[in-house]
């Protein structure tokens, strides 16, 4: 599914040099490595500011908190995402409002977003999640946000280097939130994250909130938290940032090859958004405006769980992102959603399967994956 050792083999010397530099400096929190990473990643994303923090979850929480949401503001997002997309809204004291996804991309459906904004008066922000490496339709979402006067905070945890109409993810709203968890396409040697923004005042507030609400030592303007990027992670990220475009480009080539192989095996029907006996695999759509970096390569699969077991018995790793939509999670039942309320998210949860995807994946491995899928459906 993901073999990080292959990535490390290619950059071992550079990483070891970076780690040794931090150890020699004995400067572990903040300092020049962190400042340099923040500068380099802001330049890469094309924004004025980047603030490092301890994780992608914290990035979301800090950015939302810095947007100054009132205690009963609503924040609209998708139920088809990682848990933190919704839990961080609750942590800010705001109320999550969930809208269903577009079955073609599995990202927030702008029509559903618009309908929700009309129904709920108190929505103050939208959190589009750029799922699997593809930006949500940011033209439509920014248009809607402007019309209703709400902020956009991007959950860009899966999209470092992705773009929408030539503009990078993380620079498409008021703030962008990234995770550098080891399985992400830009990954640290542990937990790490950052917030990107063009708004310098927002950046200072994110920085203050992640430093106990203090910008002058031992004097606290507000109550924040301890969420800082450490120098070791920053040094590792600086090395990897230089290789990221290459790796993302290879992911795009691999995705293209999967499309070819699945098509040649007669497993897919072009444009189909549902799975049938004749075409048991359905591909997701990459929108024309999107520069998709395939953080994951996800398909819909007929009889998904049995396929997954079959592949696993042949030593092929797959993953289900995500098996239970967030509106049906036990801890969010109090929000009042029930099964059937967000049907596309619920269908996606039953059908999606992520196939092996990482920059160093080999052609013969992809062929083996597709051959095994074809064998499963030919039985
Ligand atoms: C990984 C992820 C997060 C959380 O990031 P962490 O660094 O694990 O805290 C949030 N949202 C999405 C969509 C993610 O994939």
GROMACS .gro file of N, CA, C and O in nm, residues 89-171:
model
  332
   89UNK      N    1  -1.396   2.147   1.446
   89UNK     CA    2  -1.505   2.247   1.449
   89UNK      C    3  -1.568   2.246   1.589
   89UNK      O    4  -1.592   2.351   1.649
   90UNK      N    5  -1.590   2.126   1.642
   90UNK     CA    6  -1.648   2.113   1.776
   90UNK      C    7  -1.552   2.169   1.881
   90UNK      O    8  -1.594   2.240   1.973
   91UNK      N    9  -1.422   2.141   1.865
   91UNK     CA   10  -1.322   2.193   1.959
   91UNK      C   11  -1.323   2.346   1.967
   91UNK      O   12  -1.285   2.403   2.069
   92UNK      N   13  -1.359   2.411   1.857
   92UNK     CA   14  -1.367   2.558   1.857
   92UNK      C   15  -1.495   2.608   1.920
   92UNK      O   16  -1.518   2.729   1.924
   93UNK      N   17  -1.582   2.517   1.959
   93UNK     CA   18  -1.710   2.560   2.015
   93UNK      C   19  -1.814   2.588   1.909
   93UNK      O   20  -1.922   2.637   1.939
   94UNK      N   21  -1.783   2.559   1.783
   94UNK     CA   22  -1.880   2.584   1.675
   94UNK      C   23  -1.960   2.456   1.647
   94UNK      O   24  -1.933   2.351   1.703
   95UNK      N   25  -2.059   2.471   1.560
   95UNK     CA   26  -2.149   2.359   1.530
   95UNK      C   27  -2.123   2.310   1.387
   95UNK      O   28  -2.139   2.386   1.292
   96UNK      N   29  -2.085   2.183   1.370
   96UNK     CA   30  -2.065   2.131   1.235
   96UNK      C   31  -2.198   2.119   1.160
   96UNK      O   32  -2.296   2.072   1.216
   97UNK      N   33  -2.199   2.164   1.036
   97UNK     CA   34  -2.314   2.144   0.947
   97UNK      C   35  -2.259   2.065   0.830
   97UNK      O   36  -2.158   2.105   0.770
   98UNK      N   37  -2.323   1.952   0.798
   98UNK     CA   38  -2.265   1.863   0.698
   98UNK      C   39  -2.346   1.863   0.570
   98UNK      O   40  -2.469   1.858   0.573
   99UNK      N   41  -2.276   1.874   0.457
   99UNK     CA   42  -2.342   1.870   0.327
   99UNK      C   43  -2.285   1.752   0.250
   99UNK      O   44  -2.170   1.712   0.271
  100UNK      N   45  -2.366   1.695   0.161
  100UNK     CA   46  -2.325   1.572   0.093
  100UNK      C   47  -2.222   1.601  -0.018
  100UNK      O   48  -2.198   1.716  -0.055
  101UNK      N   49  -2.165   1.494  -0.070
  101UNK     CA   50  -2.055   1.504  -0.166
  101UNK      C   51  -2.103   1.480  -0.309
  101UNK      O   52  -2.208   1.421  -0.332
  102UNK      N   53  -2.020   1.526  -0.403
  102UNK     CA   54  -2.041   1.500  -0.545
  102UNK      C   55  -1.993   1.357  -0.573
  102UNK      O   56  -1.876   1.326  -0.547
  103UNK      N   57  -2.080   1.270  -0.624
  103UNK     CA   58  -2.037   1.130  -0.645
  103UNK      C   59  -1.923   1.115  -0.745
  103UNK      O   60  -1.853   1.014  -0.745
  104UNK      N   61  -1.900   1.214  -0.830
  104UNK     CA   62  -1.794   1.203  -0.930
  104UNK      C   63  -1.655   1.220  -0.868
  104UNK      O   64  -1.559   1.156  -0.910
  105UNK      N   65  -1.643   1.308  -0.769
  105UNK     CA   66  -1.512   1.339  -0.710
  105UNK      C   67  -1.501   1.303  -0.562
  105UNK      O   68  -1.392   1.298  -0.508
  106UNK      N   69  -1.616   1.286  -0.497
  106UNK     CA   70  -1.627   1.263  -0.352
  106UNK      C   71  -1.587   1.387  -0.270
  106UNK      O   72  -1.569   1.378  -0.148
  107UNK      N   73  -1.574   1.501  -0.337
  107UNK     CA   74  -1.555   1.628  -0.266
  107UNK      C   75  -1.691   1.695  -0.246
  107UNK      O   76  -1.788   1.660  -0.314
  108UNK      N   77  -1.696   1.794  -0.156
  108UNK     CA   78  -1.820   1.868  -0.128
  108UNK      C   79  -1.891   1.906  -0.258
  108UNK      O   80  -1.827   1.958  -0.351
  109UNK      N   81  -2.021   1.885  -0.262
  109UNK     CA   82  -2.102   1.921  -0.378
  109UNK      C   83  -2.149   2.066  -0.363
  109UNK      O   84  -2.224   2.097  -0.271
  110UNK      N   85  -2.104   2.156  -0.451
  110UNK     CA   86  -2.140   2.299  -0.436
  110UNK      C   87  -2.292   2.324  -0.427
  110UNK      O   88  -2.335   2.412  -0.354
  111UNK      N   89  -2.371   2.243  -0.500
  111UNK     CA   90  -2.518   2.260  -0.492
  111UNK      C   91  -2.567   2.235  -0.349
  111UNK      O   92  -2.652   2.307  -0.298
  112UNK      N   93  -2.512   2.132  -0.287
  112UNK     CA   94  -2.554   2.095  -0.151
  112UNK      C   95  -2.506   2.200  -0.052
  112UNK      O   96  -2.572   2.230   0.047
  113UNK      N   97  -2.390   2.259  -0.082
  113UNK     CA   98  -2.336   2.364   0.005
  113UNK      C   99  -2.427   2.485   0.001
  113UNK      O  100  -2.463   2.543   0.103
  114UNK      N  101  -2.467   2.520  -0.121
  114UNK     CA  102  -2.554   2.635  -0.137
  114UNK      C  103  -2.688   2.613  -0.065
  114UNK      O  104  -2.736   2.702   0.005
  115UNK      N  105  -2.743   2.494  -0.082
  115UNK     CA  106  -2.871   2.464  -0.016
  115UNK      C  107  -2.857   2.473   0.136
  115UNK      O  108  -2.943   2.529   0.204
  116UNK      N  109  -2.745   2.423   0.189
  116UNK     CA  110  -2.726   2.426   0.335
  116UNK      C  111  -2.711   2.570   0.384
  116UNK      O  112  -2.761   2.606   0.490
  117UNK      N  113  -2.644   2.654   0.305
  117UNK     CA  114  -2.626   2.794   0.345
  117UNK      C  115  -2.760   2.867   0.349
  117UNK      O  116  -2.780   2.959   0.428
  118UNK      N  117  -2.850   2.826   0.263
  118UNK     CA  118  -2.983   2.889   0.264
  118UNK      C  119  -3.065   2.844   0.384
  118UNK      O  120  -3.144   2.919   0.437
  119UNK      N  121  -3.045   2.719   0.424
  119UNK     CA  122  -3.123   2.663   0.536
  119UNK      C  123  -3.070   2.708   0.672
  119UNK      O  124  -3.147   2.731   0.764
  120UNK      N  125  -2.937   2.720   0.685
  120UNK     CA  126  -2.879   2.752   0.816
  120UNK      C  127  -2.825   2.894   0.813
  120UNK      O  128  -2.735   2.924   0.737
  121UNK      N  129  -2.877   2.980   0.898
  121UNK     CA  130  -2.840   3.121   0.895
  121UNK      C  131  -2.704   3.148   0.956
  121UNK      O  132  -2.640   3.247   0.922
  122UNK      N  133  -2.662   3.064   1.049
  122UNK     CA  134  -2.544   3.103   1.128
  122UNK      C  135  -2.412   3.048   1.075
  122UNK      O  136  -2.312   3.051   1.145
  123UNK      N  137  -2.410   2.996   0.955
  123UNK     CA  138  -2.285   2.941   0.903
  123UNK      C  139  -2.183   3.055   0.880
  123UNK      O  140  -2.213   3.153   0.812
  124UNK      N  141  -2.066   3.040   0.943
  124UNK     CA  142  -1.964   3.146   0.934
  124UNK      C  143  -1.845   3.104   0.850
  124UNK      O  144  -1.765   3.188   0.808
  125UNK      N  145  -1.829   2.975   0.827
  125UNK     CA  146  -1.714   2.927   0.751
  125UNK      C  147  -1.747   2.796   0.680
  125UNK      O  148  -1.835   2.722   0.723
  126UNK      N  149  -1.674   2.772   0.571
  126UNK     CA  150  -1.682   2.644   0.500
  126UNK      C  151  -1.544   2.580   0.504
  126UNK      O  152  -1.443   2.648   0.483
  127UNK      N  153  -1.541   2.450   0.533
  127UNK     CA  154  -1.414   2.376   0.530
  127UNK      C  155  -1.421   2.273   0.417
  127UNK      O  156  -1.470   2.162   0.436
  128UNK      N  157  -1.377   2.310   0.296
  128UNK     CA  158  -1.370   2.208   0.191
  128UNK      C  159  -1.251   2.118   0.219
  128UNK      O  160  -1.144   2.167   0.255
  129UNK      N  161  -1.271   1.989   0.207
  129UNK     CA  162  -1.160   1.894   0.222
  129UNK      C  163  -1.118   1.855   0.081
  129UNK      O  164  -1.202   1.811   0.003
  130UNK      N  165  -0.993   1.875   0.048
  130UNK     CA  166  -0.945   1.835  -0.085
  130UNK      C  167  -0.908   1.688  -0.078
  130UNK      O  168  -0.794   1.653  -0.046
  131UNK      N  169  -1.007   1.603  -0.107
  131UNK     CA  170  -0.991   1.461  -0.078
  131UNK      C  171  -0.903   1.389  -0.180
  131UNK      O  172  -0.915   1.410  -0.300
  132UNK      N  173  -0.817   1.302  -0.129
  132UNK     CA  174  -0.732   1.212  -0.209
  132UNK      C  175  -0.632   1.285  -0.298
  132UNK      O  176  -0.574   1.225  -0.389
  133UNK      N  177  -0.614   1.418  -0.278
  133UNK     CA  178  -0.517   1.490  -0.361
  133UNK      C  179  -0.578   1.578  -0.468
  133UNK      O  180  -0.506   1.638  -0.546
  134UNK      N  181  -0.712   1.587  -0.469
  134UNK     CA  182  -0.778   1.671  -0.569
  134UNK      C  183  -0.856   1.784  -0.499
  134UNK      O  184  -0.937   1.757  -0.408
  135UNK      N  185  -0.835   1.907  -0.543
  135UNK     CA  186  -0.908   2.019  -0.485
  135UNK      C  187  -1.057   2.007  -0.513
  135UNK      O  188  -1.097   1.964  -0.621
  136UNK      N  189  -1.136   2.049  -0.415
  136UNK     CA  190  -1.280   2.065  -0.437
  136UNK      C  191  -1.298   2.176  -0.540
  136UNK      O  192  -1.203   2.250  -0.570
  137UNK      N  193  -1.417   2.190  -0.595
  137UNK     CA  194  -1.443   2.291  -0.698
  137UNK      C  195  -1.438   2.430  -0.635
  137UNK      O  196  -1.538   2.485  -0.588
  138UNK      N  197  -1.318   2.489  -0.635
  138UNK     CA  198  -1.297   2.613  -0.560
  138UNK      C  199  -1.355   2.736  -0.630
  138UNK      O  200  -1.378   2.838  -0.565
  139UNK      N  201  -1.378   2.730  -0.761
  139UNK     CA  202  -1.445   2.843  -0.827
  139UNK      C  203  -1.586   2.856  -0.771
  139UNK      O  204  -1.628   2.964  -0.728
  140UNK      N  205  -1.657   2.745  -0.772
  140UNK     CA  206  -1.795   2.746  -0.723
  140UNK      C  207  -1.799   2.777  -0.574
  140UNK      O  208  -1.877   2.860  -0.529
  141UNK      N  209  -1.712   2.713  -0.496
  141UNK     CA  210  -1.718   2.731  -0.351
  141UNK      C  211  -1.679   2.873  -0.311
  141UNK      O  212  -1.742   2.933  -0.223
  142UNK      N  213  -1.578   2.931  -0.377
  142UNK     CA  214  -1.541   3.069  -0.344
  142UNK      C  215  -1.652   3.165  -0.384
  142UNK      O  216  -1.679   3.263  -0.312
  143UNK      N  217  -1.717   3.139  -0.497
  143UNK     CA  218  -1.830   3.222  -0.539
  143UNK      C  219  -1.941   3.219  -0.434
  143UNK      O  220  -1.993   3.324  -0.394
  144UNK      N  221  -1.974   3.100  -0.389
  144UNK     CA  222  -2.081   3.084  -0.289
  144UNK      C  223  -2.040   3.152  -0.157
  144UNK      O  224  -2.119   3.222  -0.094
  145UNK      N  225  -1.913   3.132  -0.119
  145UNK     CA  226  -1.866   3.189   0.008
  145UNK      C  227  -1.873   3.342   0.003
  145UNK      O  228  -1.912   3.407   0.101
  146UNK      N  229  -1.834   3.398  -0.111
  146UNK     CA  230  -1.837   3.543  -0.124
  146UNK      C  231  -1.979   3.596  -0.115
  146UNK      O  232  -2.008   3.691  -0.044
  147UNK      N  233  -2.067   3.528  -0.187
  147UNK     CA  234  -2.208   3.570  -0.189
  147UNK      C  235  -2.268   3.569  -0.049
  147UNK      O  236  -2.346   3.657  -0.014
  148UNK      N  237  -2.230   3.471   0.033
  148UNK     CA  238  -2.289   3.460   0.166
  148UNK      C  239  -2.201   3.522   0.274
  148UNK      O  240  -2.234   3.514   0.392
  149UNK      N  241  -2.087   3.578   0.236
  149UNK     CA  242  -2.000   3.641   0.335
  149UNK      C  243  -1.942   3.544   0.437
  149UNK      O  244  -1.934   3.577   0.556
  150UNK      N  245  -1.903   3.425   0.395
  150UNK     CA  246  -1.842   3.330   0.489
  150UNK      C  247  -1.697   3.301   0.449
  150UNK      O  248  -1.661   3.314   0.332
  151UNK      N  249  -1.617   3.263   0.547
  151UNK     CA  250  -1.474   3.236   0.521
  151UNK      C  251  -1.456   3.092   0.471
  151UNK      O  252  -1.535   3.004   0.505
  152UNK      N  253  -1.349   3.072   0.394
  152UNK     CA  254  -1.314   2.935   0.355
  152UNK      C  255  -1.182   2.897   0.422
  152UNK      O  256  -1.083   2.968   0.411
  153UNK      N  257  -1.185   2.785   0.494
  153UNK     CA  258  -1.063   2.728   0.553
  153UNK      C  259  -1.044   2.592   0.485
  153UNK      O  260  -1.128   2.504   0.500
  154UNK      N  261  -0.937   2.578   0.407
  154UNK     CA  262  -0.917   2.454   0.333
  154UNK      C  263  -0.856   2.345   0.421
  154UNK      O  264  -0.754   2.369   0.485
  155UNK      N  265  -0.916   2.227   0.421
  155UNK     CA  266  -0.849   2.111   0.478
  155UNK      C  267  -0.768   2.052   0.363
  155UNK      O  268  -0.819   1.976   0.281
  156UNK      N  269  -0.640   2.094   0.358
  156UNK     CA  270  -0.552   2.055   0.248
  156UNK      C  271  -0.454   1.946   0.293
  156UNK      O  272  -0.347   1.929   0.234
  157UNK      N  273  -0.493   1.870   0.396
  157UNK     CA  274  -0.403   1.768   0.454
  157UNK      C  275  -0.353   1.667   0.351
  157UNK      O  276  -0.247   1.609   0.368
  158UNK      N  277  -0.432   1.646   0.244
  158UNK     CA  278  -0.393   1.544   0.145
  158UNK      C  279  -0.344   1.605   0.015
  158UNK      O  280  -0.334   1.536  -0.085
  159UNK      N  281  -0.315   1.736   0.016
  159UNK     CA  282  -0.291   1.802  -0.114
  159UNK      C  283  -0.173   1.898  -0.118
  159UNK      O  284  -0.182   2.002  -0.183
  160UNK      N  285  -0.061   1.866  -0.056
  160UNK     CA  286   0.053   1.958  -0.071
  160UNK      C  287   0.101   1.947  -0.216
  160UNK      O  288   0.141   1.841  -0.262
  161UNK      N  289   0.094   2.058  -0.289
  161UNK     CA  290   0.139   2.058  -0.429
  161UNK      C  291   0.026   2.046  -0.530
  161UNK      O  292   0.048   2.065  -0.648
  162UNK      N  293  -0.095   2.014  -0.485
  162UNK     CA  294  -0.209   2.012  -0.577
  162UNK      C  295  -0.248   2.156  -0.608
  162UNK      O  296  -0.208   2.249  -0.537
  163UNK      N  297  -0.324   2.175  -0.716
  163UNK     CA  298  -0.363   2.312  -0.753
  163UNK      C  299  -0.502   2.314  -0.813
  163UNK      O  300  -0.555   2.209  -0.854
  164UNK      N  301  -0.559   2.434  -0.813
  164UNK     CA  302  -0.688   2.455  -0.878
  164UNK      C  303  -0.671   2.573  -0.973
  164UNK      O  304  -0.636   2.683  -0.930
  165UNK      N  305  -0.691   2.552  -1.102
  165UNK     CA  306  -0.669   2.655  -1.204
  165UNK      C  307  -0.536   2.728  -1.184
  165UNK      O  308  -0.531   2.852  -1.184
  166UNK      N  309  -0.431   2.651  -1.161
  166UNK     CA  310  -0.297   2.707  -1.153
  166UNK      C  311  -0.259   2.764  -1.017
  166UNK      O  312  -0.144   2.801  -0.996
  167UNK      N  313  -0.354   2.771  -0.923
  167UNK     CA  314  -0.323   2.822  -0.789
  167UNK      C  315  -0.316   2.705  -0.692
  167UNK      O  316  -0.404   2.619  -0.690
  168UNK      N  317  -0.212   2.705  -0.608
  168UNK     CA  318  -0.189   2.590  -0.521
  168UNK      C  319  -0.290   2.579  -0.408
  168UNK      O  320  -0.334   2.680  -0.351
  169UNK      N  321  -0.323   2.456  -0.373
  169UNK     CA  322  -0.404   2.428  -0.254
  169UNK      C  323  -0.335   2.491  -0.134
  169UNK      O  324  -0.212   2.491  -0.125
  170UNK      N  325  -0.412   2.545  -0.043
  170UNK     CA  326  -0.356   2.614   0.073
  170UNK      C  327  -0.354   2.764   0.051
  170UNK      O  328  -0.339   2.842   0.145
  171UNK      N  329  -0.371   2.807  -0.075
  171UNK     CA  330  -0.377   2.950  -0.107
  171UNK      C  331  -0.509   2.985  -0.174
  171UNK      O  332  -0.520   3.087  -0.241
   0.00000   0.00000   0.00000
